[in-house]
Every structure is written in structure tokens, then in C-alpha cells.
Coordinates of C-alpha atoms and ligand atoms in Angstrom, one line a residue:
M696 CA -4.9 28.1 -9.0
T697 CA -7.0 26.8 -6.1
Y698 CA -7.5 30.3 -4.7
K699 CA -9.0 31.4 -8.1
L700 CA -11.4 28.4 -8.0
F701 CA -12.5 29.4 -4.5
E702 CA -13.1 32.9 -5.6
E703 CA -15.2 31.7 -8.6
M704 CA -17.2 29.3 -6.3
R705 CA -17.9 32.2 -3.9
L706 CA -19.1 34.5 -6.7
L707 CA -21.3 31.8 -8.2
R708 CA -22.5 30.8 -4.7
V709 CA -22.0 27.1 -5.7
A710 CA -20.3 26.0 -2.5
R711 CA -19.3 27.2 0.9
V712 CA -15.7 26.9 1.8
P713 CA -14.3 27.6 5.3
H714 CA -13.1 31.2 5.2
R715 CA -9.7 30.4 6.7
Y716 CA -9.2 27.7 4.1
A717 CA -10.0 30.0 1.2
R718 CA -7.6 32.6 2.5
Q719 CA -4.7 30.3 3.2
V720 CA -4.6 27.6 0.5
R721 CA -2.9 28.7 -2.7
W722 CA -2.4 25.3 -4.2
L723 CA -4.0 22.1 -3.2
P724 CA -2.1 19.3 -4.9
Q725 CA -4.2 17.3 -7.3
I726 CA -3.6 14.2 -9.3
G727 CA -1.9 15.1 -12.5
D728 CA -0.3 18.3 -11.1
V729 CA 3.5 18.7 -11.5
V730 CA 5.2 18.9 -8.2
P731 CA 7.5 22.0 -8.1
D732 CA 11.2 21.4 -7.5
F733 CA 12.4 22.1 -3.9
K734 CA 15.4 21.9 -1.8
A735 CA 15.3 20.6 1.8
E736 CA 17.6 19.5 4.7
T737 CA 17.2 15.8 5.4
T738 CA 18.6 13.2 7.7
N739 CA 20.8 12.1 4.8
G740 CA 22.0 15.6 4.0
P741 CA 20.7 18.4 1.7
L742 CA 18.4 17.3 -1.1
S743 CA 17.3 18.9 -4.3
F744 CA 14.1 17.1 -5.2
Y745 CA 14.2 16.7 -9.0
E746 CA 17.9 15.8 -9.0
W747 CA 17.4 13.3 -6.1
A748 CA 14.3 11.6 -7.6
G749 CA 16.0 11.1 -11.0
E750 CA 14.2 8.5 -13.1
S751 CA 12.4 7.0 -10.1
W752 CA 9.0 7.3 -8.6
T753 CA 8.7 8.9 -5.2
Y754 CA 6.6 8.1 -2.3
L755 CA 6.5 11.4 -0.4
F756 CA 4.9 11.0 3.0
S757 CA 4.4 13.3 5.9
H758 CA 4.3 12.2 9.5
P759 CA 3.8 14.4 12.6
A760 CA 6.8 14.0 14.9
A761 CA 9.7 12.0 16.1
F762 CA 9.4 9.9 19.3
T763 CA 5.7 9.3 18.9
P764 CA 4.0 5.9 18.9
V765 CA 2.0 5.8 15.7
C766 CA 4.9 7.3 13.7
T767 CA 7.3 4.7 15.2
T768 CA 5.2 1.9 13.9
E769 CA 4.9 3.5 10.5
M770 CA 8.7 4.0 10.3
V771 CA 9.4 0.4 11.4
S772 CA 7.0 -0.9 8.7
L773 CA 8.5 1.3 5.9
A774 CA 12.0 0.3 6.9
A775 CA 11.0 -3.4 6.7
N776 CA 9.7 -2.8 3.2
V777 CA 12.5 -0.8 1.7
L778 CA 13.3 -3.6 -0.8
N779 CA 9.7 -3.8 -1.9
F780 CA 9.7 -0.1 -2.7
D781 CA 13.0 -0.5 -4.4
Q782 CA 11.6 -3.4 -6.5
R783 CA 8.9 -1.0 -7.8
N784 CA 11.5 1.7 -8.6
V785 CA 10.0 3.9 -5.8
K786 CA 12.2 6.1 -3.6
L787 CA 10.9 6.9 -0.1
L788 CA 11.0 10.5 1.1
G789 CA 9.6 11.5 4.4
L790 CA 8.6 14.9 5.8
C791 CA 8.5 15.4 9.5
G792 CA 8.0 18.5 11.7
S793 CA 10.8 17.5 14.1
S794 CA 14.3 18.9 13.8
L795 CA 17.1 16.9 12.1
E796 CA 18.8 16.4 15.5
D797 CA 15.6 14.9 17.1
Q798 CA 14.9 12.7 14.1
R799 CA 18.5 11.3 14.0
R800 CA 18.3 10.6 17.8
W801 CA 14.9 8.8 17.2
H802 CA 16.3 6.8 14.2
G803 CA 19.2 5.7 16.4
D804 CA 16.8 4.5 19.0
L805 CA 14.6 2.7 16.4
S806 CA 17.8 0.9 15.2
R807 CA 19.0 0.0 18.7
S808 CA 15.6 -0.9 20.3
L809 CA 13.6 -2.2 17.3
G810 CA 16.2 -3.2 14.8
A811 CA 14.7 -0.8 12.2
E812 CA 17.3 0.9 10.0
I813 CA 16.0 4.2 8.5
S814 CA 18.0 4.4 5.3
F815 CA 15.7 6.8 3.4
P816 CA 15.9 10.6 3.8
M817 CA 13.6 12.4 6.1
I818 CA 13.0 16.1 5.7
A819 CA 13.1 18.3 8.8
D820 CA 10.2 20.7 8.0
T821 CA 10.3 22.6 11.3
Q822 CA 9.0 25.8 9.7
R823 CA 6.1 23.8 8.1
I824 CA 6.9 25.3 4.7
L825 CA 6.7 22.1 2.6
S826 CA 3.8 20.8 4.8
Q827 CA 1.9 23.9 3.9
L828 CA 2.8 23.7 0.2
F829 CA 1.5 20.1 0.0
G830 CA -1.7 20.7 2.0
M831 CA -0.5 18.5 4.9
L832 CA -1.7 20.9 7.6
H833 CA -5.3 20.3 8.5
W834 CA -6.1 22.8 11.2
E835 CA -9.2 21.2 12.5
E836 CA -7.2 18.0 13.0
S837 CA -4.2 19.5 14.7
C838 CA -2.8 23.0 15.2
E839 CA 0.6 21.6 15.8
F840 CA 1.3 18.6 13.6
A841 CA 0.9 17.7 9.9
I842 CA -1.5 14.9 9.2
R843 CA -0.4 11.7 7.5
K844 CA -0.5 12.6 3.8
S845 CA 1.1 10.6 1.1
L846 CA 1.8 11.4 -2.5
L847 CA 2.9 9.1 -5.2
I848 CA 4.9 11.1 -7.7
G849 CA 5.9 9.7 -11.1
P850 CA 9.3 9.9 -12.8
D851 CA 7.8 12.8 -14.8
R852 CA 7.2 14.6 -11.5
K853 CA 3.4 14.4 -11.9
I854 CA 1.3 13.4 -8.8
R855 CA -0.3 10.1 -9.5
M856 CA -2.0 9.3 -6.2
I857 CA -2.8 11.2 -3.0
S858 CA -4.0 9.9 0.3
E859 CA -4.8 11.5 3.6
T860 CA -5.0 9.8 7.0
P861 CA -5.7 11.3 10.4
L862 CA -3.0 12.0 13.0
L863 CA -3.6 9.0 15.1
V864 CA -4.2 6.4 12.4
G865 CA -1.2 4.6 11.0
R866 CA -1.0 3.8 7.3
N867 CA -1.0 0.3 5.9
T868 CA 2.3 -0.3 4.0
D869 CA 0.8 -3.3 2.2
E870 CA -2.0 -1.0 0.9
V871 CA 0.6 1.6 -0.2
L872 CA 2.5 -1.1 -2.2
R873 CA -0.7 -2.5 -3.6
S874 CA -1.8 1.0 -4.8
I875 CA 1.6 1.6 -6.4
D876 CA 1.3 -1.8 -8.2
A877 CA -2.2 -0.7 -9.4
V878 CA -1.0 2.7 -10.8
Q879 CA 2.0 1.1 -12.5
T880 CA -0.2 -1.6 -14.0
V881 CA -2.6 1.0 -15.5
D882 CA 0.5 2.8 -16.9
A883 CA 2.1 -0.3 -18.3
Y884 CA -1.0 -2.0 -19.9
N885 CA -3.8 0.6 -20.2
V886 CA -6.2 -1.5 -18.3
G887 CA -8.5 -0.7 -15.4
V888 CA -7.8 -2.2 -12.0
P889 CA -10.9 -3.6 -10.1
A890 CA -11.8 -3.1 -6.5
D891 CA -9.7 -5.1 -4.0
W892 CA -7.2 -6.0 -6.7
K893 CA -3.8 -7.4 -6.0
K894 CA -1.0 -7.7 -8.4
G895 CA -1.3 -11.0 -10.3
Q896 CA -5.1 -10.8 -10.5
E897 CA -7.4 -10.0 -13.4
C898 CA -7.7 -6.4 -14.7
L899 CA -10.5 -4.7 -16.6
L900 CA -11.0 -3.8 -20.2
L901 CA -11.6 0.0 -20.5
P902 CA -14.4 1.7 -22.5
G903 CA -13.6 2.1 -26.2
E904 CA -12.6 5.8 -25.9
C905 CA -9.7 4.9 -23.5
G906 CA -8.0 2.7 -26.2
E907 CA -6.9 -0.9 -26.3
P908 CA -4.9 -2.6 -23.6
R909 CA -1.2 -2.8 -24.3
F910 CA -0.9 -6.5 -24.2
D911 CA -2.3 -9.5 -26.0
H912 CA -5.6 -9.9 -24.1
W913 CA -8.1 -11.4 -26.5
H914 CA -7.7 -15.0 -25.6
S915 CA -8.3 -14.1 -21.9
A916 CA -11.3 -11.8 -21.9
R917 CA -14.0 -12.8 -19.5
I918 CA -17.2 -10.9 -20.4
V919 CA -19.6 -10.4 -17.5
R920 CA -21.6 -7.5 -19.0
S921 CA -21.2 -5.4 -22.1
Y922 CA -19.5 -2.8 -19.8
L923 CA -17.7 -5.3 -17.5
K924 CA -15.0 -7.3 -19.2
F925 CA -12.1 -8.9 -17.3
V926 CA -8.7 -9.8 -18.8
A927 CA -6.1 -12.1 -17.3
N928 CA -3.2 -10.7 -15.3
P929 CA -1.1 -8.8 -17.7
W930 CA 2.1 -9.3 -15.6
R931 CA 3.9 -12.5 -15.4
S932 CA 3.6 -13.4 -11.7
A933 CA 6.2 -11.1 -10.0
P934 CA 8.2 -12.3 -7.0
R935 CA 7.6 -10.4 -3.8
L936 CA 10.2 -9.8 -1.2
D937 CA 9.7 -11.2 2.2
R938 CA 9.6 -8.4 4.7
S939 CA 11.9 -9.9 7.3
S940 CA 14.6 -11.6 5.2
G941 CA 14.5 -9.6 2.0
T942 CA 14.5 -12.8 0.0
D943 CA 12.2 -13.9 -2.7
T944 CA 9.0 -15.6 -1.7
A945 CA 6.4 -17.4 -3.7
P946 CA 4.7 -15.2 -6.3
I947 CA 1.2 -14.0 -5.6
A948 CA -1.1 -16.5 -7.3
A949 CA -2.6 -15.3 -10.6
A950 CA -6.4 -15.3 -10.6
A951 CA -8.3 -17.0 -13.4
Ligands
LIG1572 C1 1.9 9.5 17.0 O1 2.5 9.3 16.0 O2 1.6 8.6 17.8 C2 1.4 10.9 17.4 C3 1.9 12.0 16.7 C4 1.5 13.3 17.0 C5 0.7 13.5 18.1 C6 0.2 12.4 18.8 C7 0.6 11.1 18.4

């Protein structure tokens, strides 16, 4: 699919694509694409993706290697937020270039030294087969390691969000959760989500051709321009889980 596009671009002379890229990339995952089923060895045992994901969303994330500093901080942060992913019906699935043995030793150390229990499965992608499939190998960034790429996959197996972060920059778990909230809000209510939005805040009415919001919004419309209309938080304020204790905390304040 992607290869054909490159070929057309070359023939039409509309863009220059690095030669190596055009030769190697067969599929570059895009939002809306269906993720193919795959089997993998993970730290929790063998996994068949479709069967494992079931009716849940999946947050599939790559990270470069075990026993490295940035990865350590990401894993600790994800482990502390497992309940927050759970609350959103999202399963975590990691993809790492290190062997199962190395990852298990590392997880043991994270547990002993940092109190982080890694309960979610981590794939050992030592041959880089899945990393290649998902476009996680960026050769100009590293010849050895996958970059930090994340895909949010819906229960229908469609990719709903993709993000890419360089090797030495850790991802922000709050931002991941916020983005999941945004995608799920659009799905649930057919509204737009404004810049810098957090769950509980106002959303946006969409242009007519996108259809009406799926909630009673008329009493709450705040019209700024003919093309910019806000509606009140469609969710009732949802409790968030406190990272350290896993207990409910005060809901995020609803705006307006
Ligand atoms: C890190 O996670 O800190 C890291 C991973 C791969 C290479 C260098 C650093």
C-alpha cells in the first residue's frame, strides 16, 4: 500500500522520499488502518493479539531496551498508572528489542529497587519483526533500537492514534491518558475536542456535515463564532485514580 504510493509519487515527481525508505517500507501504519493479527512471545507467555485484546482497547508501545534509564522511568510511570488504563478499558502491550530473559531480570529489579510491578505483557522483539511492521525503526535515529512509538488500537482493531517520540525522550503518561480520553469522548458523543482539553472540560460542536452530538447539548452551547461553538462537558465528572494508592480522588473540575 505504502510502497505503491511511493512509486506513484516518484512517477509524478511530487515528492522526494529517501531511497532506502521507499525500498524498505511496505506498510506505514496510519490512523484508521486495521492492525493485522500477530502472535508473539511476551514476558507473560505467548500471546495471540486479537484473542488477547478481546473487547478492549490496546495501547501498544515500543521502547528500545531493558536496563536503560529513559525506559526505566517510562515503565515505572506506566506501572503506576495501570488502574487508570484499566478504568478506560485499555490494555497495555509493550514491545521491546531485548530478550525475554533480560526483560524479566529487569522487571525483577524494577520491582525490588523501585517498587514498580510490571503486570502487563512485554513482547520480546529481538528479530525486530514487529518493530519493522509497525514502522518503529527509524534508521537516522538509531541503527540498533526502535524509537518510542505508540499506537492506540480500538476494540475493532483499527488504529485510532499514533505518536512517535525520539529515543532519548520519555513519554508523558498523563498525556497518553488525556489523549485516550479525547478519542473516547469523540467516539461516545460525536463532538470535537479542543486544544489543551482535559476530560471534564467543554467540547466543540462539529460542522453540520459531521452530524449532531450524541447528547442533549442545546442548553449548554456557548457560541463564540459561527464556526466555533462550545458545549458543556458531555461526561458526568469521572473519578480519577490516584497514582500511588489506586484509590478514587476528586473528579476533574468540569469547566463552564
Ligand atoms: C534509554 O531508555 O535511556 C535508552 C535506550 C536506548 C539507548 C539509549 C538510552
